CSV table of C-alpha atoms in Angstrom, one decimal:
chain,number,residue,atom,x,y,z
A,1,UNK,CA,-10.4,-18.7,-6.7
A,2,UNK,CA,-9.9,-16.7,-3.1
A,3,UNK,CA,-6.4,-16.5,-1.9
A,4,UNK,CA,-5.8,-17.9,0.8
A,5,UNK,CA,-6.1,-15.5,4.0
A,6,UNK,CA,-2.7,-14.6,5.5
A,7,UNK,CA,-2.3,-14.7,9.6
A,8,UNK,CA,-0.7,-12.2,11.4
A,9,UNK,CA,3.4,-13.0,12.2
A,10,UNK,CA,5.7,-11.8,14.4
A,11,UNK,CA,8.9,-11.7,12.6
A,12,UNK,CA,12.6,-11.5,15.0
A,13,UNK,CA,15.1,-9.6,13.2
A,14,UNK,CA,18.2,-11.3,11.9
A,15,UNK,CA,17.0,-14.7,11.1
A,16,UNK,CA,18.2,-15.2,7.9
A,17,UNK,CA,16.5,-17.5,5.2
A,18,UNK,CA,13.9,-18.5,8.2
A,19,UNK,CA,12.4,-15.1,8.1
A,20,UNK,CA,12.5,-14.9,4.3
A,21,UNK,CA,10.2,-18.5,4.4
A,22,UNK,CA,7.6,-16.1,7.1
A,23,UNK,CA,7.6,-13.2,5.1
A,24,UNK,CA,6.9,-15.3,1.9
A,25,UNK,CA,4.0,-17.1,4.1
A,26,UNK,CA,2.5,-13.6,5.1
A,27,UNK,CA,3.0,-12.3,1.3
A,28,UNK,CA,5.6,-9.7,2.1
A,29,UNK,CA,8.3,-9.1,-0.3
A,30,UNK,CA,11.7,-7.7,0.9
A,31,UNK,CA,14.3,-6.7,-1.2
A,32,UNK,CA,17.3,-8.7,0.1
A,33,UNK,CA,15.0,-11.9,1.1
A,34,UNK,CA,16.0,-11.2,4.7
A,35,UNK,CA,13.7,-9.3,7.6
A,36,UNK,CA,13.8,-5.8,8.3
A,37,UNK,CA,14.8,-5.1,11.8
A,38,UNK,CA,13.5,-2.0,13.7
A,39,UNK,CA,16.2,0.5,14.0
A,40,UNK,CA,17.1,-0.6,17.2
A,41,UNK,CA,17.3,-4.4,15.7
A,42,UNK,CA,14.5,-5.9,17.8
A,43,UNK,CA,11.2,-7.6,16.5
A,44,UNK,CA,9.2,-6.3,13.7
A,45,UNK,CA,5.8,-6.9,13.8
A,46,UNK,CA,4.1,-7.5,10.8
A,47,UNK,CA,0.2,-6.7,10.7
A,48,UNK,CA,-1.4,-9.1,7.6
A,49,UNK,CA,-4.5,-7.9,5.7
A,50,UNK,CA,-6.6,-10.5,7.4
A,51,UNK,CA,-5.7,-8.5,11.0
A,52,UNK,CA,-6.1,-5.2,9.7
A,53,UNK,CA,-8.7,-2.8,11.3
A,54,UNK,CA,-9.8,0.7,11.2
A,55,UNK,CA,-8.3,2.6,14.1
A,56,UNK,CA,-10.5,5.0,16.0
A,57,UNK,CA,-10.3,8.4,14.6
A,58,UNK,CA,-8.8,9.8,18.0
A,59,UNK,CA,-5.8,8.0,17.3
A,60,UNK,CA,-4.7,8.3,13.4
A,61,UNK,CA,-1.8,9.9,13.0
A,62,UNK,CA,-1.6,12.3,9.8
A,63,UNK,CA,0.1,11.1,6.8
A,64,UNK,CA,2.8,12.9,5.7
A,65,UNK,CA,3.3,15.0,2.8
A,66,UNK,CA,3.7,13.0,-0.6
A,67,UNK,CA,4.8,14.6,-4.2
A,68,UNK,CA,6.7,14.1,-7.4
A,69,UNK,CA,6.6,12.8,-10.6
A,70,UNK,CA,4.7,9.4,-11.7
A,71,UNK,CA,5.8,6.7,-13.7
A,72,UNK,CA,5.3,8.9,-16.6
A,73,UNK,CA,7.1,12.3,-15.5
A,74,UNK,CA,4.3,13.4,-14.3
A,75,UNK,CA,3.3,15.5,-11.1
A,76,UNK,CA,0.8,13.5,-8.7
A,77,UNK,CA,0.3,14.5,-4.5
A,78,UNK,CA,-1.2,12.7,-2.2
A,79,UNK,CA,-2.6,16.3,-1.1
A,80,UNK,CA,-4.3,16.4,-4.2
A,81,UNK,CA,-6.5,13.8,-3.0
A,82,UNK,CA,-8.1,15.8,0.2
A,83,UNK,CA,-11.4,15.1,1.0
A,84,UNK,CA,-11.8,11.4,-0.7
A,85,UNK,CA,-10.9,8.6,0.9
A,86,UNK,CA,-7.6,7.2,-0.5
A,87,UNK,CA,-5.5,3.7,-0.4
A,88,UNK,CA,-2.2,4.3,-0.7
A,89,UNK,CA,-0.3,1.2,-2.2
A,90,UNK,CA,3.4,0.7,-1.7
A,91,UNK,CA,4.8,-2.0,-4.5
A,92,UNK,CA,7.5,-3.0,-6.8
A,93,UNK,CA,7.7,-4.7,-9.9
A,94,UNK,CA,10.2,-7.4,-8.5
A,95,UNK,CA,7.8,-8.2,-6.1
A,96,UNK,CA,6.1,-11.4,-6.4
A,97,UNK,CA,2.8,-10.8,-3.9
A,98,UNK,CA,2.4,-7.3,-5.9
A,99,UNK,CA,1.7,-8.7,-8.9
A,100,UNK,CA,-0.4,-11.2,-6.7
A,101,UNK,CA,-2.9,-8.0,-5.7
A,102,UNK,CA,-2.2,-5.8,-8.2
A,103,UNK,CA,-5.5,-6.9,-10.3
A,104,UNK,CA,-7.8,-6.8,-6.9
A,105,UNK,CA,-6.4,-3.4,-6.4
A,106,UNK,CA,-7.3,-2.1,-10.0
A,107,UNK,CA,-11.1,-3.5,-9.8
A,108,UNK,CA,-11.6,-2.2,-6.4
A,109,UNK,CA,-10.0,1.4,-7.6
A,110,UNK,CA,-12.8,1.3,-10.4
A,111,UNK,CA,-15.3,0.3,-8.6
A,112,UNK,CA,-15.4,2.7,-5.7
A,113,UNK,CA,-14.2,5.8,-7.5
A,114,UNK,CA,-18.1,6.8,-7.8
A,115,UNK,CA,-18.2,6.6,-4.1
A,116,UNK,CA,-15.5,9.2,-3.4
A,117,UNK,CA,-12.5,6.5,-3.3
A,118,UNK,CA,-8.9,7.7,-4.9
A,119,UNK,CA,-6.2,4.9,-5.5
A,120,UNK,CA,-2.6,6.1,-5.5
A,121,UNK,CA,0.3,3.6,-5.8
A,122,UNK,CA,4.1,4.5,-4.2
A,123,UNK,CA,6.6,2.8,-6.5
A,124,UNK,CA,9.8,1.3,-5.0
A,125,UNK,CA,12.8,0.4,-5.3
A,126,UNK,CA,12.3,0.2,-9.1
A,127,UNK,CA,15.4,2.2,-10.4
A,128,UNK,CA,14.0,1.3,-13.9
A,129,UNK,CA,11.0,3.4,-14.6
A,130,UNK,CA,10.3,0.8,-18.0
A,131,UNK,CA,9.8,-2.4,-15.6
A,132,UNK,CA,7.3,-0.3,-13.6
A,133,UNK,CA,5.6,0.9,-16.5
A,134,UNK,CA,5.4,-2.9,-17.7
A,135,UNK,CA,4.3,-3.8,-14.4
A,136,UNK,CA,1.5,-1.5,-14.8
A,137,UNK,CA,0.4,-2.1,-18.2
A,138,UNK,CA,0.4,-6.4,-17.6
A,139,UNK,CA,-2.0,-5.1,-15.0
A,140,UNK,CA,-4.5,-2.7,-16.5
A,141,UNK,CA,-3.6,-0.1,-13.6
A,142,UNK,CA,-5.2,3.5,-14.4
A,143,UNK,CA,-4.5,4.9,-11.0
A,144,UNK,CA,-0.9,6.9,-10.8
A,145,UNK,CA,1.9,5.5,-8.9
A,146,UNK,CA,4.7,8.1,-7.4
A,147,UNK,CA,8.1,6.7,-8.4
A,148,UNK,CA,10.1,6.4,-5.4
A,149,UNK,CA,13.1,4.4,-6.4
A,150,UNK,CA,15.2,4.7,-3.1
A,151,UNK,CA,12.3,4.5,-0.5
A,152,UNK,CA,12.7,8.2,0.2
A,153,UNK,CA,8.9,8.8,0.6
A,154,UNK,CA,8.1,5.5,2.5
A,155,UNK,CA,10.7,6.9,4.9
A,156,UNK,CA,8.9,9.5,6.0
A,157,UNK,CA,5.9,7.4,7.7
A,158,UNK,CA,6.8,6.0,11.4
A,159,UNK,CA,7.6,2.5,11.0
A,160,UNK,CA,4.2,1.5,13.5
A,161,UNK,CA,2.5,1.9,9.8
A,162,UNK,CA,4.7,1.5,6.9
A,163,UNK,CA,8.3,-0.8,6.8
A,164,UNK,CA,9.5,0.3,4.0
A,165,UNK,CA,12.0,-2.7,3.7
A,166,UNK,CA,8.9,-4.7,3.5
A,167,UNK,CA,6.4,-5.0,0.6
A,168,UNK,CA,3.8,-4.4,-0.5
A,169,UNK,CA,2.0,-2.8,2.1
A,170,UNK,CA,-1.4,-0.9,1.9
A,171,UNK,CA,-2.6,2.5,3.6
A,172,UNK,CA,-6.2,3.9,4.0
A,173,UNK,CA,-6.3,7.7,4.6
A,174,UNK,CA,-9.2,9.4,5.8
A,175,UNK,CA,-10.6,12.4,4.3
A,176,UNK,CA,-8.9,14.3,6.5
A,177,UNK,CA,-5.5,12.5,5.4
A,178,UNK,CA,-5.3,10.7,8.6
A,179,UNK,CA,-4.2,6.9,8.4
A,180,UNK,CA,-7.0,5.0,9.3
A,181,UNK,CA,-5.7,1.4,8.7
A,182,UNK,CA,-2.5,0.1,7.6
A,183,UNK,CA,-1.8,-3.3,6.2
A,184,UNK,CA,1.2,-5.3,5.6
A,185,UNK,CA,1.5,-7.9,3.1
A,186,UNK,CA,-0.8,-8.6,-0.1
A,187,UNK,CA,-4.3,-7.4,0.2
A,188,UNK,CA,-7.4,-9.0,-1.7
A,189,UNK,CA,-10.3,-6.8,-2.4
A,190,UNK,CA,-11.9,-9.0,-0.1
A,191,UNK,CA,-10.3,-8.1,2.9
A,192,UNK,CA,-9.9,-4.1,1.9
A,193,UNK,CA,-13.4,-4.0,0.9
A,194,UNK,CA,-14.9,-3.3,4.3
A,195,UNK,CA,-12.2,-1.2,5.4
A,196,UNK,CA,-12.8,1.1,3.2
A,197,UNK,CA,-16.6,0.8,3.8
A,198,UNK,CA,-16.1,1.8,7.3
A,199,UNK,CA,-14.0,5.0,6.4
A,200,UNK,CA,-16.4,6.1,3.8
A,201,UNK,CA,-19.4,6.0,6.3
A,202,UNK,CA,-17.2,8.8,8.3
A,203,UNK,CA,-18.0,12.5,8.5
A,204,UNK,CA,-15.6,14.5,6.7
């Protein structure tokens, strides 16, 4: 049965258990049930999968340089990936609309591997390495996940693509490791589908 598909929300900063009851709405997890304000404490605007498009390739903005170990020790870098198209998944075990995507995410990633597409997940916020690893076992994942327990690495994208205080949210990078979408909120391989379709039909 489909999931129902999430609208885009503007959510104000500092609103307390109102927010929370959005966020939940627009399947966003944060970590301390409350909004994350920009850094100067005004609105965040959160971008669902259902609004997400492919920005013109003029306009992507290079994504930055991700490395370190995996859930297993490791060594995994987004680099490594050059080339391929790649969705770049940021999740946490505690998260209630990852475990809600996380099996969409893991057909998808085996279906499109033949067609030049690389899954790689950005684990955070999980001090815990063994309730990542059971996260990713109760859902069959085979693609790697960088363990990023204090949000180091989600830091280093400008918050126009990635709130790190808000999860899960979903990249497509280009082959040339340019963003080419970014989604907020739980993704079904209904709506990433054709994103990725229209990156794939891209020149290199």
């Amino acid at each position: 049965m489909r999931r129902p598909v999430r609208a885009s929300v503007i959510v104000p900063a500092g609103t307390g258990l109102a927010v929370a009851a959005v966020l939940a709405v627009a399947g966003i997890c944060t970590d301390d049930g409350s909004a994350a304000g920009s850094a100067a404490g005004g609105p965040v605007a959160v971008r669902a999968a259902a609004g997400a498009t492919v920005m013109d390739p003029g306009s992507r903005q290079d994504a930055p340089a991700l490395a370190g170990a995996d859930l297993d020790g490791e060594r995994v870098a987004l680099g490594d990936f050059r080339g391929q198209v790649v969705v770049l998944n940021a999740w946490g075990s505690w998260c209630g609309p990852c475990r809600a995507e996380a099996d969409d995410l893991e057909r998808l990633s085996r279906q499109t591997r033949a067609d030049g597409v690389r899954f790689l997940g950005i684990n955070t916020r999980d001090r815990d390495r063994a309730a990542a690893r059971s996260f990713v076992r109760a859902h069959d994942m085979t693609f790697p996940s960088l363990h990023d327990p204090d949000g180091e690495l989600l830091l280093r994208f400008p918050p126009s693509l990635v709130n790190p205080q808000a999860i899960p949210s979903t990249l497509v990078i280009d082959r040339r490791g340019r963003v080419a979408a970014a989604i907020g909120g739980a993704v079904t391989d209904e709506q990433l589908r054709p994103l990725l379709a229209r990156v794939l039909q891209e020149e290199s």
